[in-house]
XYZ file of C-alpha atoms in Angstrom:
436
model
C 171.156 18.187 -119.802
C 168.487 15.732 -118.350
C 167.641 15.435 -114.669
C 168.003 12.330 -113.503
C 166.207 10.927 -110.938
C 167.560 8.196 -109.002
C 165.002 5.886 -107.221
C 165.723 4.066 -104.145
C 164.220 1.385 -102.126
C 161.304 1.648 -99.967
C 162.534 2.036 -96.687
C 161.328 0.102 -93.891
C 159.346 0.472 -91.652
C 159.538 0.837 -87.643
C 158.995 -1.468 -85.185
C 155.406 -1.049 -83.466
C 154.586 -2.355 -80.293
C 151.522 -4.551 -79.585
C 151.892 -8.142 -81.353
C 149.245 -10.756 -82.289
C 150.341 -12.603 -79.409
C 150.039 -10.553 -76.599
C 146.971 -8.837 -77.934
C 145.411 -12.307 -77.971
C 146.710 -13.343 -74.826
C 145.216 -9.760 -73.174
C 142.224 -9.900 -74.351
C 141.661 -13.292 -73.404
C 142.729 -12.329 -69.643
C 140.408 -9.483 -69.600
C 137.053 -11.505 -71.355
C 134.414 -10.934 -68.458
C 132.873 -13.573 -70.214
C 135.353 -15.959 -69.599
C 134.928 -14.913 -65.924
C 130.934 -14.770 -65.905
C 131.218 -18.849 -67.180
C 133.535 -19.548 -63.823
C 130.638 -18.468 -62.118
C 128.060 -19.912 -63.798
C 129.186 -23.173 -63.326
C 129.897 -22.553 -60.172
C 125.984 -21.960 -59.586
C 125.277 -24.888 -61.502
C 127.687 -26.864 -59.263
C 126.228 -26.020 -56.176
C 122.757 -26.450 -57.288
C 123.343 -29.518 -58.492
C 123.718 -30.885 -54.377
C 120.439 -28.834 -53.565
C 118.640 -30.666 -56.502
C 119.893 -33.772 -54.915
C 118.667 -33.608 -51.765
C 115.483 -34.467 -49.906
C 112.430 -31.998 -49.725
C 112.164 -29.920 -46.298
C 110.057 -31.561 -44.065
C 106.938 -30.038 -42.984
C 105.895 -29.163 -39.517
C 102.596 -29.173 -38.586
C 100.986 -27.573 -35.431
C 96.950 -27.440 -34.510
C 93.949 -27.896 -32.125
C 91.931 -30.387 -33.016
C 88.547 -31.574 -32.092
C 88.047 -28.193 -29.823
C 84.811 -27.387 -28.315
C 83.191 -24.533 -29.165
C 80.746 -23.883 -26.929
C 83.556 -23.737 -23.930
C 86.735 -24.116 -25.678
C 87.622 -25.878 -23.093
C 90.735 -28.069 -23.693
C 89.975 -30.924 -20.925
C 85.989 -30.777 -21.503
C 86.267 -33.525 -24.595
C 88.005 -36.566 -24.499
C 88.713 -35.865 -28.050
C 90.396 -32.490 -27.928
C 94.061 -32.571 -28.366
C 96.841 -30.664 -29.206
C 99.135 -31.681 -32.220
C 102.160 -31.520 -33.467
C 103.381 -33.367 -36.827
C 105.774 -33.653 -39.426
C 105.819 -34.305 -42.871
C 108.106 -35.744 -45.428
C 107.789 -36.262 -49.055
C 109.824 -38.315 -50.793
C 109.797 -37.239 -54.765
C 108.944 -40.041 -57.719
C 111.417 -42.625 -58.480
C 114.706 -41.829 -59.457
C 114.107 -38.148 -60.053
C 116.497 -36.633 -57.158
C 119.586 -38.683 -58.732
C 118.264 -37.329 -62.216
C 117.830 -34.208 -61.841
C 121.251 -33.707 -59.869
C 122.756 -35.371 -62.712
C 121.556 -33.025 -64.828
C 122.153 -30.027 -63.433
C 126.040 -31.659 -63.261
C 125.823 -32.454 -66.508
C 124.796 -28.602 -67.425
C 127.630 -27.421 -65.223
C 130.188 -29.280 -67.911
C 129.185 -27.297 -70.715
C 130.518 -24.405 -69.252
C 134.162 -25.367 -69.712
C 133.378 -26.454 -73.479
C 131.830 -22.758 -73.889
C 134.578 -21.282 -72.224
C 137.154 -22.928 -74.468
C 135.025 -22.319 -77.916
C 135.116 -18.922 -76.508
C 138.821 -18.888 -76.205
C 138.745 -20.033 -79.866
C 136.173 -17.211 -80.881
C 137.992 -14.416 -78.462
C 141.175 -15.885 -80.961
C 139.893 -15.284 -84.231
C 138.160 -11.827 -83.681
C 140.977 -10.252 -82.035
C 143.275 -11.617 -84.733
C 140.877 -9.853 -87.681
C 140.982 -6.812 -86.021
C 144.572 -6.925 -85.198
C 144.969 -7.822 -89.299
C 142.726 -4.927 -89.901
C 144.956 -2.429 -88.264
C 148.171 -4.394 -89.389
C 146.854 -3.943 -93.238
C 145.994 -0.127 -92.849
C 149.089 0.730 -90.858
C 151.294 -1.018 -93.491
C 149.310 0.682 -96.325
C 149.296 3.967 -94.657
C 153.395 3.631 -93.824
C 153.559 2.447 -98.022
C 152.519 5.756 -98.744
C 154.061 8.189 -96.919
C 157.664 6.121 -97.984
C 156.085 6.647 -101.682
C 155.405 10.703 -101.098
C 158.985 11.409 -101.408
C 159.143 9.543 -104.843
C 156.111 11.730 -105.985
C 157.281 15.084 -104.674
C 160.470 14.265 -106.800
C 158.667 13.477 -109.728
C 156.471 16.950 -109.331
C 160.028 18.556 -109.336
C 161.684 17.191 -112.330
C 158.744 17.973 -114.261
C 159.420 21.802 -112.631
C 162.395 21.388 -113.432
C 162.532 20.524 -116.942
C 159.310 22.608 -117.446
C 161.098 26.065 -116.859
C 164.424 24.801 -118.175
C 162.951 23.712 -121.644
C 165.963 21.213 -121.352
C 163.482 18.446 -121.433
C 160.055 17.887 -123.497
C 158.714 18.785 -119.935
C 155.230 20.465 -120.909
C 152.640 22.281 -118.485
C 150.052 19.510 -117.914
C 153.404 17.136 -116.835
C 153.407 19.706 -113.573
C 149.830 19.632 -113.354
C 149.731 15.743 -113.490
C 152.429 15.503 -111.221
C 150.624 17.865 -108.722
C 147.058 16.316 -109.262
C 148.570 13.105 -108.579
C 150.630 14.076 -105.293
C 147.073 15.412 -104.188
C 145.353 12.449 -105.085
C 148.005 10.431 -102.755
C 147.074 12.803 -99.949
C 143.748 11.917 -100.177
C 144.028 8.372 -100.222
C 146.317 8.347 -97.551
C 144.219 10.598 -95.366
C 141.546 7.982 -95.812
C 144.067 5.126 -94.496
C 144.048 7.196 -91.791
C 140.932 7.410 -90.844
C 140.378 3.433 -91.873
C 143.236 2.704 -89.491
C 142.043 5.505 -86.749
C 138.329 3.135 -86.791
C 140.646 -0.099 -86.938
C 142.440 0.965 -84.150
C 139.830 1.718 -81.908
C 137.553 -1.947 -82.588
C 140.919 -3.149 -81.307
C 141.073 -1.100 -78.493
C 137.647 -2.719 -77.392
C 139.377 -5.795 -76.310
C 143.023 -4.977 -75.266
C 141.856 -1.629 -73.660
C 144.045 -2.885 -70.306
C 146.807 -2.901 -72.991
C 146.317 0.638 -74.195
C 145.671 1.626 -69.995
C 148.819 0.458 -68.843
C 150.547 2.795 -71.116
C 150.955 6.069 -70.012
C 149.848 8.713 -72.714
C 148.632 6.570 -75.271
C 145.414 7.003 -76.899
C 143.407 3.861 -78.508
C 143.206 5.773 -81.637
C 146.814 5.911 -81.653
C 147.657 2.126 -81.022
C 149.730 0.925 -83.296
C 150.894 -2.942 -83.847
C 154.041 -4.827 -84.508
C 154.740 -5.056 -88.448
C 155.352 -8.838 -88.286
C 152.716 -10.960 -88.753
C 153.306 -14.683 -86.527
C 154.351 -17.211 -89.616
C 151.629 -19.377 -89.110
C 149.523 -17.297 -90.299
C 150.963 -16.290 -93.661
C 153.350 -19.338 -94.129
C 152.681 -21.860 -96.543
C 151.459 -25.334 -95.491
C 154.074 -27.820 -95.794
C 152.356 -30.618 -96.503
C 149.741 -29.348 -98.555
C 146.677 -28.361 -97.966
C 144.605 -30.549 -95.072
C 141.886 -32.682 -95.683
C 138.507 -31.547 -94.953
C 136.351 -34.206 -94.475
C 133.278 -34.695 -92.141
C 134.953 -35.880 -88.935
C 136.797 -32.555 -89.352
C 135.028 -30.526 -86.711
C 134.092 -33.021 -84.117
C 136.429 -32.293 -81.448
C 135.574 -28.686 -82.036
C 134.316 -27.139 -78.418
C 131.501 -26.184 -80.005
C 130.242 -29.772 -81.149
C 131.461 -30.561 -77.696
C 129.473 -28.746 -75.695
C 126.171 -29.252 -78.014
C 127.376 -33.053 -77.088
C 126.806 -31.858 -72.871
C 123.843 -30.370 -73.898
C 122.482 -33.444 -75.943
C 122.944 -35.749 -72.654
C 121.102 -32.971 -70.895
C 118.083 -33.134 -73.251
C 118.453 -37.096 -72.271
C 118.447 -36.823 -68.647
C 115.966 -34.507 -68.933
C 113.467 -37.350 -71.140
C 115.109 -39.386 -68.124
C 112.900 -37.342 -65.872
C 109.938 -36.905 -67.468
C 109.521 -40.677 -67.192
C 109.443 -40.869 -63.746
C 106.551 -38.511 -63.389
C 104.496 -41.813 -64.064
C 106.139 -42.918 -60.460
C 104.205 -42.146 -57.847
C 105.780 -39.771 -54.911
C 105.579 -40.765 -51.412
C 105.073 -38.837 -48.018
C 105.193 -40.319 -44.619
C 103.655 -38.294 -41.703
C 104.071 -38.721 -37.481
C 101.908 -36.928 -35.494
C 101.371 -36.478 -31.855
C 98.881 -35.383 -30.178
C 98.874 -34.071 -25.944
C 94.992 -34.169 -24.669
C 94.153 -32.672 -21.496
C 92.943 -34.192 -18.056
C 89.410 -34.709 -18.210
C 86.895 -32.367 -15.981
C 87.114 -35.292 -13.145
C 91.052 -34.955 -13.076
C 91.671 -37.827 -14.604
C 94.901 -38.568 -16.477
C 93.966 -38.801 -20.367
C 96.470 -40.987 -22.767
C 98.466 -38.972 -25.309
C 97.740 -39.957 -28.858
C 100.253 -40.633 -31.793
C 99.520 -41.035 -35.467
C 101.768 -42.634 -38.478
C 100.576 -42.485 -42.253
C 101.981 -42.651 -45.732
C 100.644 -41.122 -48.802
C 101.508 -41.969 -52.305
C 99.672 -40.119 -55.278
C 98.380 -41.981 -58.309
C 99.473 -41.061 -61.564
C 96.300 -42.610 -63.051
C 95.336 -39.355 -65.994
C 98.074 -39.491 -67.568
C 97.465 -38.494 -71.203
C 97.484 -34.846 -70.605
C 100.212 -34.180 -68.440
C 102.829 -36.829 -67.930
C 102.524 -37.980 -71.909
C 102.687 -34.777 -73.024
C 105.830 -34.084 -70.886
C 107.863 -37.000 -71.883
C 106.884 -36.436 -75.976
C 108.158 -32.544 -75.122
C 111.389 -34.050 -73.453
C 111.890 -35.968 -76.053
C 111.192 -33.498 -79.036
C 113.503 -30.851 -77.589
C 116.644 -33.924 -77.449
C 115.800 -34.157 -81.065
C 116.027 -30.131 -80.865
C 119.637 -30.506 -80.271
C 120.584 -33.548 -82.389
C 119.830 -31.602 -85.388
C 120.867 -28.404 -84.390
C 124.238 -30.164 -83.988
C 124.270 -31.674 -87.512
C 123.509 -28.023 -88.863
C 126.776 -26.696 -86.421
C 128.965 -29.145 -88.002
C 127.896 -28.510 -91.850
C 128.886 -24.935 -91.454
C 132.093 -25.724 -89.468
C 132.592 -28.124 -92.494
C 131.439 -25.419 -94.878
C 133.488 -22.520 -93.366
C 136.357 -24.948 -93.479
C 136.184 -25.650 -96.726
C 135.481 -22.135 -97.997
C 138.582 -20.484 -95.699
C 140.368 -23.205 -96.862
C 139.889 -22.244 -100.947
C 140.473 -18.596 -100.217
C 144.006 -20.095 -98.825
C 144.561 -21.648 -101.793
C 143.939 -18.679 -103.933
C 145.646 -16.313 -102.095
C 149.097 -18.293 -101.558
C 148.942 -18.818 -105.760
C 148.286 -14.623 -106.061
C 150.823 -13.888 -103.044
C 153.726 -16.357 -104.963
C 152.681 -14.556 -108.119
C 153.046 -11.169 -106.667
C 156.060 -11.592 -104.795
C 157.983 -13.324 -107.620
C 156.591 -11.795 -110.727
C 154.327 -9.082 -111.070
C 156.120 -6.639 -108.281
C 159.526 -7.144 -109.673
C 158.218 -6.735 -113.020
C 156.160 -3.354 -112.624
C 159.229 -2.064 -110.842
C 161.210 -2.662 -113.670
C 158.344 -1.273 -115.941
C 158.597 1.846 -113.749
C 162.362 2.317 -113.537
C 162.331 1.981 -117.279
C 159.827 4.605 -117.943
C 160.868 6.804 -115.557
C 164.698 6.865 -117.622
C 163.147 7.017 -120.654
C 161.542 10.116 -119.472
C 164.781 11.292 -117.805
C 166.115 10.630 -121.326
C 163.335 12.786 -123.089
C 162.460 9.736 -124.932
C 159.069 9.066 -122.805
C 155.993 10.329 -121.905
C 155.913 11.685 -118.122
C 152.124 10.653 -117.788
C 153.387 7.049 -118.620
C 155.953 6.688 -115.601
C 153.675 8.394 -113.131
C 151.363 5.810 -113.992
C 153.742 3.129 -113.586
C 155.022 4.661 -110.259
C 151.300 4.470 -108.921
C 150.602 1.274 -110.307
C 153.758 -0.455 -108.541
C 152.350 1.817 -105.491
C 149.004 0.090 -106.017
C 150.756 -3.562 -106.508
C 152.326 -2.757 -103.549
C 149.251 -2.254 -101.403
C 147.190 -4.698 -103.064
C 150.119 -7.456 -101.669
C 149.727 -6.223 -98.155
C 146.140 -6.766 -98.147
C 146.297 -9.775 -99.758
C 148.843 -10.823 -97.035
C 146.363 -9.653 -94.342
C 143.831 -11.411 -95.725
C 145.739 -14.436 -96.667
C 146.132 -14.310 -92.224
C 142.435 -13.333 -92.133
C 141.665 -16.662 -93.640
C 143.915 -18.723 -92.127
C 142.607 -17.617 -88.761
C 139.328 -18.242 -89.223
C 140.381 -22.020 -90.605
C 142.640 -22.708 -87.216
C 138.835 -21.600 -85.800
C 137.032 -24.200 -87.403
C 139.129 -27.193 -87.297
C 140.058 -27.119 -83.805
C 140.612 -29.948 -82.312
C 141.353 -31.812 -85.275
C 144.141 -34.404 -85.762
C 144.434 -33.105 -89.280
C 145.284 -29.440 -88.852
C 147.584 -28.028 -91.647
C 151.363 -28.160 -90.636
C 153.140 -25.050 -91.036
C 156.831 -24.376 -92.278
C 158.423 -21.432 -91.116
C 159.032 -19.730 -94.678
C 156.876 -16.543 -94.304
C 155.303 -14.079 -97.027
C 157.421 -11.246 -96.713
C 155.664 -8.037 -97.749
């Protein structure tokens, strides 16, 4: 009488406890970069009212005109005692300009911080997806083990029975494939073990909040958010070169461009000249006779003459200028490769929703039927037991290969909400997801 061998559904799979969401949301909280920019534009802030305010002025004290064959403070009419002050006023417009820009500096930080946001985003979600796609794989094959163990035993079974065509090699296949699953699903393990811990890098308050778990051991909710895997309703978005203006990163290379202009800004007025005006009085002493002497006082002003220019001031201003053009193309190259890495996450997106569909409504129902069918037949001693192992570990293989694609699929998608932020025309989602 033939074993049968009745095959059930995979099971599913538990609920695990850190999701996308909160994992973003953590390690955004706990960015010390994030916090160093607060700072930083604080500094910038607050230098900003130093570089807008007047030079120190300059005391001056001394003994002039001083006798030295007495020293002798009343012996020449002359001799006095001083005390003056100095203070420069710098060329042109340059305070006003160079407060500006330091202001100006100070508002990139907010652009940075919010491209970092963005960037903080994406990486957390890969490696989130990276642990997602080995914990799914790794919980795919120890809900397939069973179905393999079962398999070694009805070839056992029929093997010392002799009620079926069950021959030696059948129990050695069986075995060598049941060992072959171990290994691959001892290195899931470690994949997810090395996933889990680049996670752990940036929700490590996550994984120190809770008592007794280990970063190696962190495991992640098995539902990926739908916008991530869920298929554009509208179609796919239009990438097109005003796609990545608005980004924070074109943003903040914007601050820095009006920096670079401020900056040509103040290079010009190096051909101003800078002024100083200087008071002075001076105390002289009664003279030898006792009479009173008058006390002295001095004004001036002082202006420099930027006359030579060719070697300082000229090459300043053409530097200035050069570096502004510095940015302006460094700009153009940031938005070809936002529009490039648009384009290019956007085509993997494409591909992957066509391979996903294809999976989900053809292939997997069709190699589970191809399994199901050769396992019976082999139930039925009318197959060959090497044929519905290999079916079983090719629907295994399907299986996996949908997960991954699914991660991927998010991967993708992730990396495209990175690059076309800020963009009017950012892909709608419905809320159908890929279900796995």
């Amino acid at each position: 009488m033939a074993t049968m061998l009745a095959i059930s559904a995979l099971p599913a799979v538990a609920q695990q406890e850190l999701g996308l969401t909160s994992a973003i949301e953590i390690a955004i909280q706990n960015d010390p970069w994030l916090q160093g920019s607060v700072y930083q534009e604080q500094a910038l802030r607050e230098e900003a009212v130093a570089q807008g305010s007047l030079p120190d002025p300059r005391l001056t004290l001394g003994l002039a005109n001083l006798p030295t064959d007495t020293f002798d403070l009343g012996q020449e009419a002359m001799t006095q005692t001083t005390v003056g002050i100095t203070q420069r006023f710098p060329r042109g417009d340059s305070r006003r300009i160079a407060k500006a820009r330091v202001l100006q500096m100070a508002s990139i930080q907010p652009r940075q911080r919010d491209n970092r946001e963005l960037k903080v985003t994406e990486t957390v979600t890969h490696l989130w997806l990276d642990v997602w796609r080995a914990q799914q794989s790794v919980q795919l094959i120890e809900s397939s083990r069973g179905l393999f163990e079962q398999l070694e035993d009805v070839a056992q079974a029929g093997y010392r029975s002799a009620t079926m065509s069950a021959r030696q090699q059948d129990v050695i296949r069986a075995s060598v494939e049941l060992t072959r699953l171990d290994d691959r699903l001892t290195a899931l393990s470690a994949e997810l073990s090395s996933s889990r811990e680049a996670l752990a890098e940036w929700v490590g308050a996550w994984v120190d909040e809770k008592a007794g778990i280990r970063a190696d051991l962190l495991a992640v909710d098995d539902t990926i958010p739908p916008y991530l895997t869920a298929l554009s309703a509208n179609g796919s978005p239009k990438v097109d070169s005003a796609l990545a203006i608005d980004h924070p990163m074109i943003r903040a290379t914007d601050e820095l461009i009006e920096v670079r202009t401020l900056e040509v800004d103040l290079a010009r007025q190096a051909y101003k000249p800078e002024w100083s005006l200087s008071a002075q009085y001076g105390y002289r002493d009664r003279a030898p006779n006792g009479q009173d002497r008058a006390d002295l006082f001095s004004v001036g002003i002082s202006v420099d003459l930027p006359l030579f220019t060719s070697n300082r001031q000229d090459r300043n201003l053409k530097a200035s200028v050069a570096r502004a053009e510095t940015v302006k193309t460094e700009r153009m190259l940031q938005l070809r490769q936002l529009q490039a890495s648009a384009r290019s996450a956007l085509a993997r997106i494409e591909r992957l929703d066509e391979r996903i569909t294809r999976y989900r409504e053809t292939l997997l129902p069709q190699m589970e039927q191809q399994a199901e069918a050769a396992l019976s037949a082999y139930n039925s001693d009318d197959g060959d037991f090497a044929e519905a192992v290999r079916a079983r570990i090719a629907e295994l293989n399907a299986r996996i290969e949908l997960v991954q694609m699914v991660a991927e699929r998010a991967r993708s998608q992730a990396s495209f909400d990175y690059v076309t932020a800020g963009a009017d025309n950012a892909p709608l989602i419905s809320s159908t997801r890929y279900q796995d």
